[in-house]
XYZ file of C-alpha atoms in Angstrom:
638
model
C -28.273 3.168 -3.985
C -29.604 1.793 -0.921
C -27.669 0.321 2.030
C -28.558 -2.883 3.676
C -28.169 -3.742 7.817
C -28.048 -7.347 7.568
C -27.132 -9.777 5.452
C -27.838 -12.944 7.200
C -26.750 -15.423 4.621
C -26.983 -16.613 0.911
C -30.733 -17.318 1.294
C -30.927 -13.350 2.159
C -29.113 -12.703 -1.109
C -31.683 -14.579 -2.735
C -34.677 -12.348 -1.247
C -32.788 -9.147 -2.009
C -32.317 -10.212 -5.753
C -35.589 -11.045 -5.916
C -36.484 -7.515 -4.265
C -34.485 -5.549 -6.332
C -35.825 -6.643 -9.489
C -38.927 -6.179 -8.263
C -37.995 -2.424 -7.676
C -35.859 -2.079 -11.062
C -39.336 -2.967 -13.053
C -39.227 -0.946 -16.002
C -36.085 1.024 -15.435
C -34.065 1.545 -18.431
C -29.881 2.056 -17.843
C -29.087 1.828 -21.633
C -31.024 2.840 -24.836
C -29.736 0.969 -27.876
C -31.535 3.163 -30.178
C -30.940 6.529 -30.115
C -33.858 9.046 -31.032
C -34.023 9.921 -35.222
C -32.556 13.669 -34.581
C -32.339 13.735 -38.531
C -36.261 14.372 -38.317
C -35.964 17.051 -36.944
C -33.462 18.939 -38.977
C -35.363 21.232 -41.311
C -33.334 23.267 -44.016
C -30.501 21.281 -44.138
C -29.788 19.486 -47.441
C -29.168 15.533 -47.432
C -26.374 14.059 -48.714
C -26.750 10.724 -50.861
C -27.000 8.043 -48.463
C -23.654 5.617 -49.146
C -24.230 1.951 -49.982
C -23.690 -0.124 -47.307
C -21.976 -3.832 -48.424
C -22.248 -7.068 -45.971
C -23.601 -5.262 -42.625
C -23.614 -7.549 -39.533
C -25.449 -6.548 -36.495
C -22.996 -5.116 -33.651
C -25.423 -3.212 -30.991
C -23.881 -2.091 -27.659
C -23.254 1.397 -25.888
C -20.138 3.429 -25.937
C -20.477 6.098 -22.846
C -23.085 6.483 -20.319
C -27.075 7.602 -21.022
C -26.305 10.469 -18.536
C -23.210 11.799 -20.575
C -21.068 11.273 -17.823
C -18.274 9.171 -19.230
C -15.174 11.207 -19.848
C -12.946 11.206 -22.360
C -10.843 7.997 -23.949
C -13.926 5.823 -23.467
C -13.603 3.546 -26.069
C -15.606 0.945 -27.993
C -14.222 -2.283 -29.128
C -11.475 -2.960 -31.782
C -12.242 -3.360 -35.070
C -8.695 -4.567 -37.537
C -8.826 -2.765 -41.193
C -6.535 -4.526 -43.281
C -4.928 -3.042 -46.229
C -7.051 -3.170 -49.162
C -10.134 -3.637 -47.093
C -13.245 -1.331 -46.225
C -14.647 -0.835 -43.181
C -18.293 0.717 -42.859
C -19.875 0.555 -39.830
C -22.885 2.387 -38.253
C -23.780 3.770 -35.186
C -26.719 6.493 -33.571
C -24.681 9.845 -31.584
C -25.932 11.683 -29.283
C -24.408 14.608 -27.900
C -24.081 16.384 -24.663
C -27.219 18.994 -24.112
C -24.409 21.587 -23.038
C -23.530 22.211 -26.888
C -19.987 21.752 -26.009
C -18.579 21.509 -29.873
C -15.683 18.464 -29.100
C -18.173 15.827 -27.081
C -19.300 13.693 -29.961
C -17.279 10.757 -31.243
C -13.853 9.679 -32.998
C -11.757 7.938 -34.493
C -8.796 6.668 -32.956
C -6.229 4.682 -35.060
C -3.725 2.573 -34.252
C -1.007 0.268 -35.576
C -2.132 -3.745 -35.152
C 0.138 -5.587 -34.230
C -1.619 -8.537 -33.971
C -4.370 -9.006 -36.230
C -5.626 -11.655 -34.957
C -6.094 -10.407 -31.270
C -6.199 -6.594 -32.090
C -3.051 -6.429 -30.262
C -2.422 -2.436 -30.529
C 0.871 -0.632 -31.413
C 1.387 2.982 -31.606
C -1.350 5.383 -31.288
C -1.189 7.180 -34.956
C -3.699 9.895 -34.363
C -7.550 10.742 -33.670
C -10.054 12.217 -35.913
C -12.867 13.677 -34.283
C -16.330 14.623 -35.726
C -16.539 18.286 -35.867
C -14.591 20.090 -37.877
C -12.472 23.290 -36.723
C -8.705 23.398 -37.654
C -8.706 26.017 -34.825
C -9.623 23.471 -32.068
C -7.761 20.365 -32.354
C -10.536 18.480 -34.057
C -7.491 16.108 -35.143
C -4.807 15.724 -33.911
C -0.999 13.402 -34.414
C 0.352 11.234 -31.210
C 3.105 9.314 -33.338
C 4.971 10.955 -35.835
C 2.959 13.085 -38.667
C 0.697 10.473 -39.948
C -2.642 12.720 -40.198
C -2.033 15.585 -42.427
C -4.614 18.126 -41.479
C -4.927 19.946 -44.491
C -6.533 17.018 -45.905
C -9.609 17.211 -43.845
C -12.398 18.689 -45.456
C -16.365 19.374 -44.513
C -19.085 20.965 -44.422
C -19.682 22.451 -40.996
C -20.280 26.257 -39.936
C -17.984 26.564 -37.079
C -20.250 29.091 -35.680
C -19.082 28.500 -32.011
C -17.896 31.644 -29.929
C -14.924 32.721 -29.151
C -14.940 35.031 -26.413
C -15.550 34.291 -22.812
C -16.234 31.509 -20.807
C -18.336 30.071 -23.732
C -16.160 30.302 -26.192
C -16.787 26.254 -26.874
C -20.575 26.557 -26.708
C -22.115 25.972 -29.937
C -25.283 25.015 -30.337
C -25.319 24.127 -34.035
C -23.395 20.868 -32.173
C -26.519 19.380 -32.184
C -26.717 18.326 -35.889
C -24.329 16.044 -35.188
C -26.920 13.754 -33.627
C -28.449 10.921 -35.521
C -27.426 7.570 -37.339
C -23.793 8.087 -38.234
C -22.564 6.234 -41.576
C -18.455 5.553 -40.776
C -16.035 4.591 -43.720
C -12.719 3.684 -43.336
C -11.335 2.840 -46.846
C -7.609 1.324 -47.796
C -8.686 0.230 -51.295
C -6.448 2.271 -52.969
C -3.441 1.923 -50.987
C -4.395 5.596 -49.037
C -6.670 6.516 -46.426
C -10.236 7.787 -47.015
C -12.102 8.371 -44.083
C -15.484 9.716 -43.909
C -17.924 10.505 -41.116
C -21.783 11.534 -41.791
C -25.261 11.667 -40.537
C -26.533 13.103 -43.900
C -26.412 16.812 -43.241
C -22.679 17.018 -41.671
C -20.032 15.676 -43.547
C -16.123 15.688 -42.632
C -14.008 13.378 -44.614
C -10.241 12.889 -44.625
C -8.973 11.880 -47.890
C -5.261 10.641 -48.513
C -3.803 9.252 -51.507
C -0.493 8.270 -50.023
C 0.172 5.126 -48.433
C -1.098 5.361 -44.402
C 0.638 4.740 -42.358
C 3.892 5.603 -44.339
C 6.111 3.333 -41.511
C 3.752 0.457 -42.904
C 1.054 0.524 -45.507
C 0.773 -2.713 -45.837
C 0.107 -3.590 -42.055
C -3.828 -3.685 -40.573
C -4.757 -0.566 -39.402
C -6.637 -0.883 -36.244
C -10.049 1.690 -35.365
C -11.437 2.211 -32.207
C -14.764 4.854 -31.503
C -14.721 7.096 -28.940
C -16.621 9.541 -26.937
C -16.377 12.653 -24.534
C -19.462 13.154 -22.586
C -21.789 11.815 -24.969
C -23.127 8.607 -26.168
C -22.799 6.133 -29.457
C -24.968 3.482 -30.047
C -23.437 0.897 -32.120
C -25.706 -0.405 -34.661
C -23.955 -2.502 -37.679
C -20.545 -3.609 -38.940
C -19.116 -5.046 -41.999
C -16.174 -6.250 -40.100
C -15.900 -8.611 -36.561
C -14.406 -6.805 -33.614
C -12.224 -8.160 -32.024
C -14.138 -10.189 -29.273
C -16.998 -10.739 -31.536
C -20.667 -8.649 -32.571
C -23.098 -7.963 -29.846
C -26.755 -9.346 -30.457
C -29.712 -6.593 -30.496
C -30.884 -9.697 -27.998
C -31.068 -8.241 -24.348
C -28.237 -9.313 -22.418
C -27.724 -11.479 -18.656
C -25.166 -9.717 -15.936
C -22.703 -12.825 -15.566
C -20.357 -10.845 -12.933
C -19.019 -7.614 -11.799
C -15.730 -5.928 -9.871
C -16.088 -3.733 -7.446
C -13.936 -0.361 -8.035
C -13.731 2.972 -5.854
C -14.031 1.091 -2.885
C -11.724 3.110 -0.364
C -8.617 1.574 1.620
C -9.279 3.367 4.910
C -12.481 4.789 5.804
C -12.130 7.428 9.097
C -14.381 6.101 12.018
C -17.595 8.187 12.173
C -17.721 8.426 8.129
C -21.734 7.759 6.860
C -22.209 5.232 4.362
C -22.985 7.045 1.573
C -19.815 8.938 1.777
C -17.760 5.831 1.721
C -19.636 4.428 -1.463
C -20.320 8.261 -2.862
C -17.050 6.746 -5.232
C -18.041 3.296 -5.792
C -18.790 1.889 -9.164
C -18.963 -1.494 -10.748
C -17.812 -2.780 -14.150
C -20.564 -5.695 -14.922
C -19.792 -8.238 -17.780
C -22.983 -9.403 -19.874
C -23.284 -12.524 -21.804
C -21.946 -11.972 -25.462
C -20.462 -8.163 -24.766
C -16.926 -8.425 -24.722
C -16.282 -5.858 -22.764
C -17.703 -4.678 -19.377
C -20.750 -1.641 -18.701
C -19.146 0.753 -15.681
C -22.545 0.844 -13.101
C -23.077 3.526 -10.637
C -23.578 2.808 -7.191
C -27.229 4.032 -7.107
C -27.708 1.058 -9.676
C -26.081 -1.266 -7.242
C -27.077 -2.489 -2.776
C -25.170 -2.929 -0.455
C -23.819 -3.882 3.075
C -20.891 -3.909 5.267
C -19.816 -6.583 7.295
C -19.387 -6.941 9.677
C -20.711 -3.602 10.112
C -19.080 0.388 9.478
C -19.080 1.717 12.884
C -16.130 -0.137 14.672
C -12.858 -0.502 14.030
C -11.322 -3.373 12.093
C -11.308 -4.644 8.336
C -14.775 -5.010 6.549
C -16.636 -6.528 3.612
C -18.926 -4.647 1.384
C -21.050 -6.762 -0.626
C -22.498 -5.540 -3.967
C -25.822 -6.503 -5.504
C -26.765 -5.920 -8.936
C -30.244 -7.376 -10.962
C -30.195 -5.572 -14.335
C -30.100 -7.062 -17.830
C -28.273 -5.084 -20.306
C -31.163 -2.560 -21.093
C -32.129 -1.938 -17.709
C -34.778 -4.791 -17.623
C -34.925 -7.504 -14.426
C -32.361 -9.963 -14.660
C -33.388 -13.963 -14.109
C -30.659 -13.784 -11.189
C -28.689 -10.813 -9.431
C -25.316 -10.628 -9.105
C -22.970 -10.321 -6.253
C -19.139 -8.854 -5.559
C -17.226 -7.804 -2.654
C -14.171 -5.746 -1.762
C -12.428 -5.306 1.711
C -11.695 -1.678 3.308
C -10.592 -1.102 6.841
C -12.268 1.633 9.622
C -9.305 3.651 11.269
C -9.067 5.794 13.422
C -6.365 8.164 11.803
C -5.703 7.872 8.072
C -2.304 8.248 8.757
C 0.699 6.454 10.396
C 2.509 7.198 13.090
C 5.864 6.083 15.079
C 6.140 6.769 18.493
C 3.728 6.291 21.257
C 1.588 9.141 21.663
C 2.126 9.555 24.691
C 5.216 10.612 24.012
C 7.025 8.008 26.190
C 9.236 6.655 23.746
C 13.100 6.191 24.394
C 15.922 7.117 22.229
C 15.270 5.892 18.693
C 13.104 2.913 19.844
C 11.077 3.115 17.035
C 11.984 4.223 13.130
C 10.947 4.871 9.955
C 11.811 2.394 7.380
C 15.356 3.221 5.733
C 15.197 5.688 2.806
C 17.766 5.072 0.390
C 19.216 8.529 -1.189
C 20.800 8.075 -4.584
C 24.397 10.716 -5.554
C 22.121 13.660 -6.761
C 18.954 13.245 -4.711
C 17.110 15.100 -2.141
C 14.241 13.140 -0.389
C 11.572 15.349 1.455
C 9.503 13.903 4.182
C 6.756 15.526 5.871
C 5.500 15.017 9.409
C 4.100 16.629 12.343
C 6.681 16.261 15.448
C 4.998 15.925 19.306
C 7.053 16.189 22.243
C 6.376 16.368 25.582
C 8.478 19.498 26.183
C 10.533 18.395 28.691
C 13.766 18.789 27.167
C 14.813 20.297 24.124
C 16.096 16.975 22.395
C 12.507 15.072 23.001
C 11.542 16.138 19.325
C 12.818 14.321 15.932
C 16.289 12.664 14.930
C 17.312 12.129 11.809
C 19.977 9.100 11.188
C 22.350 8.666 8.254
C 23.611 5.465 7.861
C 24.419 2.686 4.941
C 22.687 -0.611 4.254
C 23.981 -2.771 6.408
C 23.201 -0.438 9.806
C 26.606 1.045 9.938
C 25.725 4.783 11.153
C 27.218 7.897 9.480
C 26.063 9.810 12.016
C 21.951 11.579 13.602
C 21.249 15.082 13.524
C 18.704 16.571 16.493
C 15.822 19.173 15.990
C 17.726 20.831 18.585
C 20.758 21.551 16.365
C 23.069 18.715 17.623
C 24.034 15.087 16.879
C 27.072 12.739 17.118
C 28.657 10.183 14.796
C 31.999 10.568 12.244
C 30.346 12.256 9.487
C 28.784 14.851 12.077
C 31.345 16.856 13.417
C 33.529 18.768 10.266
C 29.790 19.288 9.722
C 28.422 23.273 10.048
C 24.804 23.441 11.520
C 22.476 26.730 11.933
C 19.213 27.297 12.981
C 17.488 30.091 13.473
C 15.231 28.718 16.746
C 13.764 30.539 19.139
C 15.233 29.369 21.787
C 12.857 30.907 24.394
C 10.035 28.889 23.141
C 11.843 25.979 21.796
C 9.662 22.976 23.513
C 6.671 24.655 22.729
C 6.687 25.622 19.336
C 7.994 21.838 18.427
C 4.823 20.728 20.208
C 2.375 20.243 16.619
C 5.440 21.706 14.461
C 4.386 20.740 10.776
C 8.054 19.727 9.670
C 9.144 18.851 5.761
C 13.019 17.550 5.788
C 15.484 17.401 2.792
C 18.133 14.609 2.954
C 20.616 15.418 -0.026
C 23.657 13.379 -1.269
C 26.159 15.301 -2.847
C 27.590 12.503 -4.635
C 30.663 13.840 -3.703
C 31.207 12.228 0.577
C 28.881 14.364 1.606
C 25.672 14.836 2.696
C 23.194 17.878 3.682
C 19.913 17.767 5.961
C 17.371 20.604 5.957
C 14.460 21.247 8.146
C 11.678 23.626 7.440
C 9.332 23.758 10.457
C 6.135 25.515 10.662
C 6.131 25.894 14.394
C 2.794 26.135 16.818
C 3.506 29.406 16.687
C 2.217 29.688 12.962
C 6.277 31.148 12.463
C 8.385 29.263 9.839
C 12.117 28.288 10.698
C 14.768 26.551 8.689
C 17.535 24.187 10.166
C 20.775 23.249 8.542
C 23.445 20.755 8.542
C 25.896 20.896 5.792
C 28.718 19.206 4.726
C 28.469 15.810 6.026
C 30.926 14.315 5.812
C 32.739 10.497 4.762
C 29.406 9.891 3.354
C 30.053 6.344 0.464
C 27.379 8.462 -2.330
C 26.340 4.884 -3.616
C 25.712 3.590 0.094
C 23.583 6.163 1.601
C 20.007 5.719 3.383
C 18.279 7.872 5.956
C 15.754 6.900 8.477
C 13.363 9.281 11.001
C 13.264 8.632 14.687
C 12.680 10.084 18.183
C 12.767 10.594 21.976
C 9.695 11.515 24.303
C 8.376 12.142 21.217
C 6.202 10.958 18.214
C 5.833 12.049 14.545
C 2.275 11.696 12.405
C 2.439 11.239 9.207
C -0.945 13.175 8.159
C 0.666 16.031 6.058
C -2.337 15.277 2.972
C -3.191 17.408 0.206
C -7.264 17.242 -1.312
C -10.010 16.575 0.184
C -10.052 12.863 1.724
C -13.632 11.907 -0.222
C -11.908 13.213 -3.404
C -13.828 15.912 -4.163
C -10.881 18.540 -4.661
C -11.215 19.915 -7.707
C -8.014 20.138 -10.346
C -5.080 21.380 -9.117
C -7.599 23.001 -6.293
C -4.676 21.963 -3.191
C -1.283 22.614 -4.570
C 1.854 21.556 -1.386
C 4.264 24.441 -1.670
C 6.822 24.907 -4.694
C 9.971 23.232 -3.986
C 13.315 24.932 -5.654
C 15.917 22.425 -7.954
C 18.999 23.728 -8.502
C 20.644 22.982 -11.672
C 21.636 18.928 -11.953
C 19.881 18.159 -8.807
C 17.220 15.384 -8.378
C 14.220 15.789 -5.535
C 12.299 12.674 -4.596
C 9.120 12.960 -2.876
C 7.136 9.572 -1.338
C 2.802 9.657 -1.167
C 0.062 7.659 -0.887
C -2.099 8.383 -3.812
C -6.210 7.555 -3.165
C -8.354 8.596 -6.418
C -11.444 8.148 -6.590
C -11.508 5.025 -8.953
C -13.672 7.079 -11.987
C -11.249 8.617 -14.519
C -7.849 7.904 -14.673
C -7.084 11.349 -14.466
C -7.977 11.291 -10.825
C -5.051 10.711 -9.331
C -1.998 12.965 -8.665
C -0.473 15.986 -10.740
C 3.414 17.249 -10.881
C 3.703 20.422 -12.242
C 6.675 22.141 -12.732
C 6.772 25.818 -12.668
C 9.300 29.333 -12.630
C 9.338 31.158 -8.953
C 7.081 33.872 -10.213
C 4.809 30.586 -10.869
C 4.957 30.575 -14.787
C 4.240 27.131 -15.578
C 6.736 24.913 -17.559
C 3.896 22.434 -18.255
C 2.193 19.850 -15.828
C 1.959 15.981 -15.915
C -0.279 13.270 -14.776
C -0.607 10.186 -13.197
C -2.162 8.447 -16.326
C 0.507 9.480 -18.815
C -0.900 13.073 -20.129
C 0.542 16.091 -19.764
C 0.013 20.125 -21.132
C 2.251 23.311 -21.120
C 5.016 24.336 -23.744
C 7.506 22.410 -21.833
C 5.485 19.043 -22.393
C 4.612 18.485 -26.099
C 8.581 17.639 -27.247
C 9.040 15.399 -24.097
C 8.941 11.505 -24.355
C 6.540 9.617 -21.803
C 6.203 5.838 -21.454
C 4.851 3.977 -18.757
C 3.730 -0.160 -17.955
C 0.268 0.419 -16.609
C -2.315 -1.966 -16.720
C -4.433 0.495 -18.056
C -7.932 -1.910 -17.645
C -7.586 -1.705 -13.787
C -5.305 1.759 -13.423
C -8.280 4.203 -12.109
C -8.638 1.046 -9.430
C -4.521 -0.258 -8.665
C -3.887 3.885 -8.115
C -6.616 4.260 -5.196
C -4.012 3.455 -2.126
C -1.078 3.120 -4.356
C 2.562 4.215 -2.870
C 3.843 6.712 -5.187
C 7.744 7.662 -5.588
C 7.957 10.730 -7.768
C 11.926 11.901 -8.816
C 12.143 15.023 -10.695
C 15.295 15.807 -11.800
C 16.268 19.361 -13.541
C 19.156 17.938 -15.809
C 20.516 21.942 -16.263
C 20.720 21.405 -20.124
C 17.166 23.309 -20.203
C 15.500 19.548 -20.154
C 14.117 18.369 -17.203
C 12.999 14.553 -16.201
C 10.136 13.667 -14.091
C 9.757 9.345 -12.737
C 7.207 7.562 -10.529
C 7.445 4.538 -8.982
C 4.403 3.357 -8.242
C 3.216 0.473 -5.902
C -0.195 -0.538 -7.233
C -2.841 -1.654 -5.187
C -2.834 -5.133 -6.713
C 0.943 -5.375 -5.187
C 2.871 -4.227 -8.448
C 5.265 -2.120 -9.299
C 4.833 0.249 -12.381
C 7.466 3.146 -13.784
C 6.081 6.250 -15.792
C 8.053 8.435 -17.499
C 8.762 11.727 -18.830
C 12.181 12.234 -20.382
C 13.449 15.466 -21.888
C 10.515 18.371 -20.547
C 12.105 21.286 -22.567
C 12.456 24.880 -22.269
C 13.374 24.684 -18.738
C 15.451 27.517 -17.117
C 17.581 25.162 -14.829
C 18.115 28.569 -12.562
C 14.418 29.411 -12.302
C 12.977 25.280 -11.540
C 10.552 24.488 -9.465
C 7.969 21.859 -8.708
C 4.619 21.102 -6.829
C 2.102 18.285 -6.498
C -1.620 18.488 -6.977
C -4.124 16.403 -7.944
C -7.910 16.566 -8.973
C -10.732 14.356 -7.274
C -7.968 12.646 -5.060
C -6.380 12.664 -2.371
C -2.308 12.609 -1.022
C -1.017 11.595 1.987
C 2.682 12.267 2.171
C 4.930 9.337 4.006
């Protein structure tokens, strides 16, 4: 990766193409062909190789050469009808750390358009090794793949004790030219997966899938940390073959780039993240590129303040060779000063409520939690933060005062506590962390908490209950001030991703039984795996997990596998719309021992997208509770 100072004009883009190739001479990003690992296997017996009818050439790279591509990294589509064949053939190699599950596999889907591959539910996976003690197949829909069907001829030597316990370093048989079948001759499903030595095969004689037998079938390869070279197919893919012909860059998108980059933050911090996906003539689908592959420079520059352009360079064919002209992209990212927002002036000269939050609208059920750091410039007691109630249309209910007072209709059958102290008031307010719980009842009445982490490192809780003449479908809350101001910089993670999963957990919040708590975040991944993004998990006091869920639709825990989850994501830009998205989490314990967990999130392109997970079971509705996490990301709570 190197970063450029100047980049005077298009003439300069010129020179640096023509520099970079110049550097990239003999660099190689991609191997097609894979070394013959079957060489090298003495002892083993060979199977038969299969006949192979009407092979087309197909050659292009599933995964990275360094292994690091992660799981769900897919090739393209290819549409088995019924009755057909597929055979198709491909070189694996597997991760040097001998962990038995990164090779390849199958996944299958329904087709609902044969023509365009158009997918519809996810049947199952099959993957290469063969252990029915480690998931090596596995359902998503239904109870399509009958695992007792699966048969092979692998040791399963691996360990089972210890950190190691997936080590096995018999994995590396698996490597060499792979020979797929996917056969719906005879109305069942034979598939069968060898590189002459290891065989696993999955044989059923009953119409697959049993919803529709009769309807394509569509296959996509996968890896985990490993690479396939794609050699040969009988069938198209959807999109077309790939020439053994070395391949032009045409374009590329930017993705990682970061939002908000804090003044004073080096270079390669801010593109540490950054990748590119590059399209090549004839590939249908685009290579990621690390930023070490790609140049760059900011403009107008990264050490002031303001919104700035980093342009990309990249001048590689498809196998790493020099390409006849480089490539350029650019995304936009702005230098602040705080990565956080803020009302109030900071020098705490504000007046009564001049400024506000935007208003919050509270739903009969809900609790919304805000976090912020309160200022004040201790002069009084009441220069800290007000809370207002009030409906759509402005009409107050009533505000509520840090210093356990306010004024309005709905205030005053109201019962407030506190336990201050009162001695040190001004000053413990002064850099008070502060989280606040706005509840409607549903019922005409409302409830605001305050838990405040005071300067004093002491933790105290402020109440007012019962507020009343509240209309439970007309209810919104905003946050305000006087000689005050209030920072929203309450983030979890470290801010260049890095945090590892679940590393930075915010506190475990209680849900009593029927109850719905909303939480609001900015979400900034890192733009690699979908994964990294946020995590809800949702746990007993004595912090026995329920299960946990993520951002990209994928949770774990006995509380997770008999829930329903759905989402609209536009999953071919998601690791990129989530970096910077606005994020709206409700989880609601439903006190039937089910619980529900929704986001609303506001992508980065501008659009709104709902996830879901309905019916989380085995949930003690007396014993709920729920945190957020995430892992290589970043929150900061609004």
């Amino acid at each position: 990766m190197k970063y450029i100072n100047k980049l005077a004009s298009v003439f300069f883009i010129a020179a640096l193409g023509v520099m970079m190739l110049t550097s990239c001479e003999g660099s190689e990003l991609f191997k097609v062909n894979a070394p013959d690992w079957l060489a090298e296997m003495g002892g083993e017996e060979e199977e038969e190789e299969e006949e192979l009818v009407g092979q087309m050439e197909d050659v292009y790279n599933i995964g990275s050469e360094d292994f690091s591509s992660g799981f769900f990294t897919l090739g393209k589509t290819y549409v088995v009808p019924a009755g057909a064949k597929w055979q198709a053939q491909f070189n694996l190699t597997v991760n040097p750390d001998n962990m038995y599950y990164k090779n390849f596999y199958i996944v299958l889907n329904a087709c609902t358009d044969a023509a365009t591959g158009a997918l519809g539910d996810e049947f199952g996976v099959i993957r290469y090794d063969n252990d029915p003690t480690k998931n090596s197949e596995w359902n998503t829909v239904g109870t399509e793949i009958d695992r007792s069907l699966v048969s092979g001829n692998f040791t399963n030597s691996s360990p089972t004790e210890g950190d190691k316990r997936d080590v096995d370093e018999s994995v590396q048989k698996m490597n060499g030219k792979i020979t797929l079948t996917v056969d719906r001759t005879d109305g069942g499903l034979l598939i069968k997966m060898t590189n002459g030595v290891l065989t696993k095969t999955y044989t059923q004689t009953t119409p697959f899938p049993s919803t529709g037998a009769d309807a394509p079938l569509a296959c996509r390869i996968g890896i985990d940390h490993s690479m396939v070279s794609f050699i040969s197919t009988n069938i198209d893919p959807i999109g077309g073959r790939t020439s053994a012909d070395d391949k032009q860059p045409l374009s590329m998108v930017l993705k990682g780039v970061p939002a908000k980059v804090l003044q004073g933050t080096d270079i390669e911090t801010v593109l540490s993240g950054v990748t590119a996906d590059v399209t090549f003539d004839e590939l249908p689908a685009p290579v990621t590129v690390k930023a070490e592959d790609l140049q760059f420079e900011v403009i107008p520059n990264i050490t002031d303040l303001g919104t700035k352009t980093l342009v990309a360079a990249y001048g590689k064919t498809f196998k790493g060779a020099s390409a006849d002209k480089p490539i350029i992209a650019h995304a936009s990212f702005s230098v602040v000063d705080k990565l956080y927002t803020c009302i109030g002036k900071t020098d705490n000269t504000s007046g009564f409520r001049e400024e506000t939050t935007e208003n919050f609208k509270v739903a009969a059920g809900q609790t919304y939690v805000n976090h912020f750091t309160n200022y004040t410039n201790g002069v009084e007691n009441w220069n800290n933060f007000i809370i207002t109630l009030t409906k759509a249309d402005g009409t107050e209910y009533c505000f509520v005062r840090a210093d356990n007072w306010g004024l309005g209709d709905s205030y005053w059958d109201g019962c407030q506590s506190c336990d201050w102290d009162w001695n040190n008031f001004k000053t413990i307010l002064n850099g008070a962390k502060v989280t606040t719980y706005i509840t409607n009842h549903g019922d005409g009445t409302a409830d605001v908490k305050a838990v405040v982490v005071g300067s004093d490192g002491n933790t105290y809780t402020q109440n007012y209950k019962g507020l009343k003449n509240i209309d439970p479908a007309d209810f919104y809350f905003n946050l305000s001030m006087e000689k005050a101001h209030l920072e929203f910089d309450y983030v979890i993670g470290a801010e260049d991703n890095t945090s590892g999963f679940r590393a930075v957990a915010t506190p475990n919040v209680k849900i009593a039984s029927g109850e719905t708590y909303v939480d609001r975040f900015i979400n900034n991944g890192d733009g690699v795996a979908n994964w990294n993004n946020f995590i809800i998990t949702l746990t007993k006091a004595d912090g026995t997990e329920y299960c946990f869920v993520r951002a990209d639709n994928w949770g774990l825990g006995n509380s997770y596998w008999e829930g329903c989850q759905s989402c609209d994501y536009n999953w071919e830009i998601f690791a990129t719309i989530m970096d910077g998205a606005k994020v709206t989490t409700y989880i609601t314990n439903n006190g039937d021992g089910t619980a529900d967990i929704k986001a609303v999130v506001v992508g980065g392109d501008g659009k709104t997208y709902t996830q879901n997970y309905k019916g989380l079971n085995n949930i003690d509705p007396d014993d709920f509770y729920y945190n957020l996490s995430m892992e290589k990301a970043h929150l900061v709570f609004e």
